[in-house]
mmCIF file with all atom_site columns, C-alpha atoms in Angstrom:
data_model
loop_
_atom_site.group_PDB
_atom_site.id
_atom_site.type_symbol
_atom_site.label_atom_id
_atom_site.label_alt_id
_atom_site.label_comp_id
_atom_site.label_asym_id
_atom_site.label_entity_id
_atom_site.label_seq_id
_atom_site.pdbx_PDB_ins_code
_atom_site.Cartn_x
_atom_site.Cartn_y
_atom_site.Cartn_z
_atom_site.occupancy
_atom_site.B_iso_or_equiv
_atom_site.pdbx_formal_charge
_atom_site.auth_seq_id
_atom_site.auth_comp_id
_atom_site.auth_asym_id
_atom_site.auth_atom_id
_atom_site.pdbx_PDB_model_num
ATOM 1  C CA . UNK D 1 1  ? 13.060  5.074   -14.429 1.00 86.00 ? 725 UNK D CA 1
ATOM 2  C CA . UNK D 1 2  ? 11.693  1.537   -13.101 1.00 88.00 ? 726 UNK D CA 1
ATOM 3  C CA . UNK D 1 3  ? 13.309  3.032   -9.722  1.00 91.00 ? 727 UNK D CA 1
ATOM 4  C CA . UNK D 1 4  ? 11.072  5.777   -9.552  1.00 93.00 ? 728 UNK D CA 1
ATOM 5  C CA . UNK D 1 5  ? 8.142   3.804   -10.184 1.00 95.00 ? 729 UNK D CA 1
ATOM 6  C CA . UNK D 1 6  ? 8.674   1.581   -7.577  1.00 94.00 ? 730 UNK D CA 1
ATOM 7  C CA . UNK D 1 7  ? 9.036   3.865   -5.159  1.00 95.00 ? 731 UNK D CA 1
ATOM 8  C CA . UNK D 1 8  ? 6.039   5.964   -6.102  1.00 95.00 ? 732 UNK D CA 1
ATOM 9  C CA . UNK D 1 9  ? 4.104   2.899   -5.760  1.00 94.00 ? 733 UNK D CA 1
ATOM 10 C CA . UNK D 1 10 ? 5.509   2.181   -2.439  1.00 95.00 ? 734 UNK D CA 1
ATOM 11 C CA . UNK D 1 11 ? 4.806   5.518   -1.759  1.00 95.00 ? 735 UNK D CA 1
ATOM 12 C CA . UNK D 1 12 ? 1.138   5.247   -2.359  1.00 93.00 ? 736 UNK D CA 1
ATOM 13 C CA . UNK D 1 13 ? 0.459   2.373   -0.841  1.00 93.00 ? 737 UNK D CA 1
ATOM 14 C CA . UNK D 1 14 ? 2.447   3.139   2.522   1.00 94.00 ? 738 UNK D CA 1
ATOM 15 C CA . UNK D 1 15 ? 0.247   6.264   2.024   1.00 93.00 ? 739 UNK D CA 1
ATOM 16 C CA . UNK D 1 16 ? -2.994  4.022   2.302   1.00 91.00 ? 740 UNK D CA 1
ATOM 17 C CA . UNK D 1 17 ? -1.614  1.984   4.829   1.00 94.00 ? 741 UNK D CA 1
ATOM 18 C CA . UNK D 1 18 ? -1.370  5.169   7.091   1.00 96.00 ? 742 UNK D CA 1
ATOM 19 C CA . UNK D 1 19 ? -4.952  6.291   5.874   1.00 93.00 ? 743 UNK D CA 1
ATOM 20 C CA . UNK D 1 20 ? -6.235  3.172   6.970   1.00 94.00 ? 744 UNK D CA 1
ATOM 21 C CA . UNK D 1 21 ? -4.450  3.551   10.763  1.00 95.00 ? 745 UNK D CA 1
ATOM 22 C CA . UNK D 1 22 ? -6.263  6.588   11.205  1.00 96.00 ? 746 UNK D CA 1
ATOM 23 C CA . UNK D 1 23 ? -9.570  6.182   9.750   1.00 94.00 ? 747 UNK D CA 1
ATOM 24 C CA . UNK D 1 24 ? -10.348 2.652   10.394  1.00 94.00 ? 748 UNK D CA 1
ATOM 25 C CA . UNK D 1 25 ? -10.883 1.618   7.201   1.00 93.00 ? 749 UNK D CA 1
ATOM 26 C CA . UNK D 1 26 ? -8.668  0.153   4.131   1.00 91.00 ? 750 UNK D CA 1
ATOM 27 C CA . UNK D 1 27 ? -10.317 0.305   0.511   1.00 87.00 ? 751 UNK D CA 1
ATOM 28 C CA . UNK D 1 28 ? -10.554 -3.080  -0.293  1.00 82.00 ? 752 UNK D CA 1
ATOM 29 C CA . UNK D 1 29 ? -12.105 -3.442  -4.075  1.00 75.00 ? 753 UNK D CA 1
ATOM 30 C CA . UNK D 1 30 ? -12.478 -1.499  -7.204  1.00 70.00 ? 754 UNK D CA 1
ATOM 31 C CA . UNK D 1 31 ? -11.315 1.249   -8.838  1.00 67.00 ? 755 UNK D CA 1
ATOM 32 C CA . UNK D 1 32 ? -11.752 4.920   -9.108  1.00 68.00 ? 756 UNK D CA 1
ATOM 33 C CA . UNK D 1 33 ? -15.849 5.246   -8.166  1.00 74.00 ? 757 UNK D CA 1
ATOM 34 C CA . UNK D 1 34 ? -17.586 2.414   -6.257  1.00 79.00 ? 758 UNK D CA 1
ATOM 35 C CA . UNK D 1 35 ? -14.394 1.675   -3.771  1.00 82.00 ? 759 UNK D CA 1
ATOM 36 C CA . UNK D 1 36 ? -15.302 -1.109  -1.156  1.00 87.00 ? 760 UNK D CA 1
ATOM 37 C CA . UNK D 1 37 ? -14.142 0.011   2.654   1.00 89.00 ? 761 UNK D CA 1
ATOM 38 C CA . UNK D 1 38 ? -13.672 -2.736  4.938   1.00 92.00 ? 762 UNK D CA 1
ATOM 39 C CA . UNK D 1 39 ? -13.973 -1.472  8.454   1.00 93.00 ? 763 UNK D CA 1
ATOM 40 C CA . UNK D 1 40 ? -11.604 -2.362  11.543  1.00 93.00 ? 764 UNK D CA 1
ATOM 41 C CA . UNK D 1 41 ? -14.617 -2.678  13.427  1.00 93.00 ? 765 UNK D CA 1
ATOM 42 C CA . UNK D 1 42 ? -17.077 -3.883  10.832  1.00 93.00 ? 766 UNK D CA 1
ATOM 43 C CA . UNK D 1 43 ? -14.928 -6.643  9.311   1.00 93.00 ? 767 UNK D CA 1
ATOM 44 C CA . UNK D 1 44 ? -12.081 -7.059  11.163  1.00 94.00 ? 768 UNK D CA 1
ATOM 45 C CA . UNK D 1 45 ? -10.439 -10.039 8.950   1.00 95.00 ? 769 UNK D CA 1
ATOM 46 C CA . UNK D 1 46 ? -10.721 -8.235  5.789   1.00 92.00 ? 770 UNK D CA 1
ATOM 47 C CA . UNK D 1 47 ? -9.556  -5.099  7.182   1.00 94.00 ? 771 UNK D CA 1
ATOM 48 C CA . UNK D 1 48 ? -6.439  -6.723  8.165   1.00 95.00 ? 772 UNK D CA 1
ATOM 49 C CA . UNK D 1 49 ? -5.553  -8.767  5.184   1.00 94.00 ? 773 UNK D CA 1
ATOM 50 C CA . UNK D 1 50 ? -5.746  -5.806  3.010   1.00 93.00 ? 774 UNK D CA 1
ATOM 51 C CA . UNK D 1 51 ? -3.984  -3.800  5.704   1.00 95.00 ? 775 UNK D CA 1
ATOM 52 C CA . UNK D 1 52 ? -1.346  -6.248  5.819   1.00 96.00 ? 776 UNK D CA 1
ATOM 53 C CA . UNK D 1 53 ? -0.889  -6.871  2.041   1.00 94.00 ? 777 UNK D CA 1
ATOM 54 C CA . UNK D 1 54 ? -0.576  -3.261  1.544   1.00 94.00 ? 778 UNK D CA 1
ATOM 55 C CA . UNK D 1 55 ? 1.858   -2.493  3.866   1.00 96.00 ? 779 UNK D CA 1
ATOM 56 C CA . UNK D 1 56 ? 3.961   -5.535  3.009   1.00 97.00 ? 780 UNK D CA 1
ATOM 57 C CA . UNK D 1 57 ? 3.532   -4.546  -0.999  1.00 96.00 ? 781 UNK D CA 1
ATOM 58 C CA . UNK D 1 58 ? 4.435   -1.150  -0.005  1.00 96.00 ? 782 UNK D CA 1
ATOM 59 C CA . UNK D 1 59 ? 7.926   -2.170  2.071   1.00 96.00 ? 783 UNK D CA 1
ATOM 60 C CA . UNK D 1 60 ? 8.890   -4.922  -1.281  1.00 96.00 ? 784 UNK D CA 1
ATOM 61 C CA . UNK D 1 61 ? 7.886   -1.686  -3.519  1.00 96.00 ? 785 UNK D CA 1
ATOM 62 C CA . UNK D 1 62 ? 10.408  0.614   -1.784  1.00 95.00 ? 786 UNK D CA 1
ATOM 63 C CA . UNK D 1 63 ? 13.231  -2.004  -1.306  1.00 94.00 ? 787 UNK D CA 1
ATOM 64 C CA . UNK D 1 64 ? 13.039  -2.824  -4.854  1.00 93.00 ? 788 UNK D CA 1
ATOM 65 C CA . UNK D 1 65 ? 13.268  0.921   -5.726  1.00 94.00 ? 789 UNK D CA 1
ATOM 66 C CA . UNK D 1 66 ? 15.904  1.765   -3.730  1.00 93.00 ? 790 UNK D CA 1
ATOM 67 C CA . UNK D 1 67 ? 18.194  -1.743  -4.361  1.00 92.00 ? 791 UNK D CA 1
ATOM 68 C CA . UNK D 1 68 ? 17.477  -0.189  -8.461  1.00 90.00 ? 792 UNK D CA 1
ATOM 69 C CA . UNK D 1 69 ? 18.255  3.144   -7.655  1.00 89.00 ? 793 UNK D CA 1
ATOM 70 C CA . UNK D 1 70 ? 21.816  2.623   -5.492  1.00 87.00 ? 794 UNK D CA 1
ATOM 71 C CA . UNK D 1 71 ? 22.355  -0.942  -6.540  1.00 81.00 ? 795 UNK D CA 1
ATOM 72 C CA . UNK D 1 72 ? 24.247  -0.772  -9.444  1.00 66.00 ? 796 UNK D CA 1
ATOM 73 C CA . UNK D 1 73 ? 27.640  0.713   -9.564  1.00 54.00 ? 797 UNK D CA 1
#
C-alpha cells in the first residue's frame, strides 16, 4: 500500500514538473484556491528552486515506491 502511495505522489509531482516545462510557471505556495505561480521569466530563482525540488521529490518518490514494491522477496 505505502508503494502505491509513493508512486502516486511521484506521479503528481513529475506531473507538475512537466506542467511547469511547458507553461512557464511552477505553483509555488498554497493550497487548493489562492495558488502562488512563480514565472520562468518573472522570477527566475523561485521558479527554479521549486522546479528543482519537485522534480527531485518526484524521482526520491518513485525510487522509494518501486525499491517497496520489488524490493522485498
Amino acid at each position: 500500500m505505502r508503494a502505491l502511495l509513493f508512486i502516486l505522489l511521484g506521479l503528481f509531482l513529475f506531473g507538475l514538473v512537466i506542467r511547469a516545462v511547458r507553461s512557464g510557471e511552477v505553483p509555488g505556495k498554497g493550497l487548493g484556491f489562492k495558488m502562488r505561480m512563480y514565472g520562468r521569466d518573472t522570477e527566475p530563482l523561485l521558479y527554479w528552486v521549486n522546479f528543482v525540488t519537485y522534480l527531485v521529490t518526484a524521482l526520491v518518490a518513485i525510487v522509494l515506491g518501486w525499491m517497496e514494491w520489488f524490493g522485498r522477496p
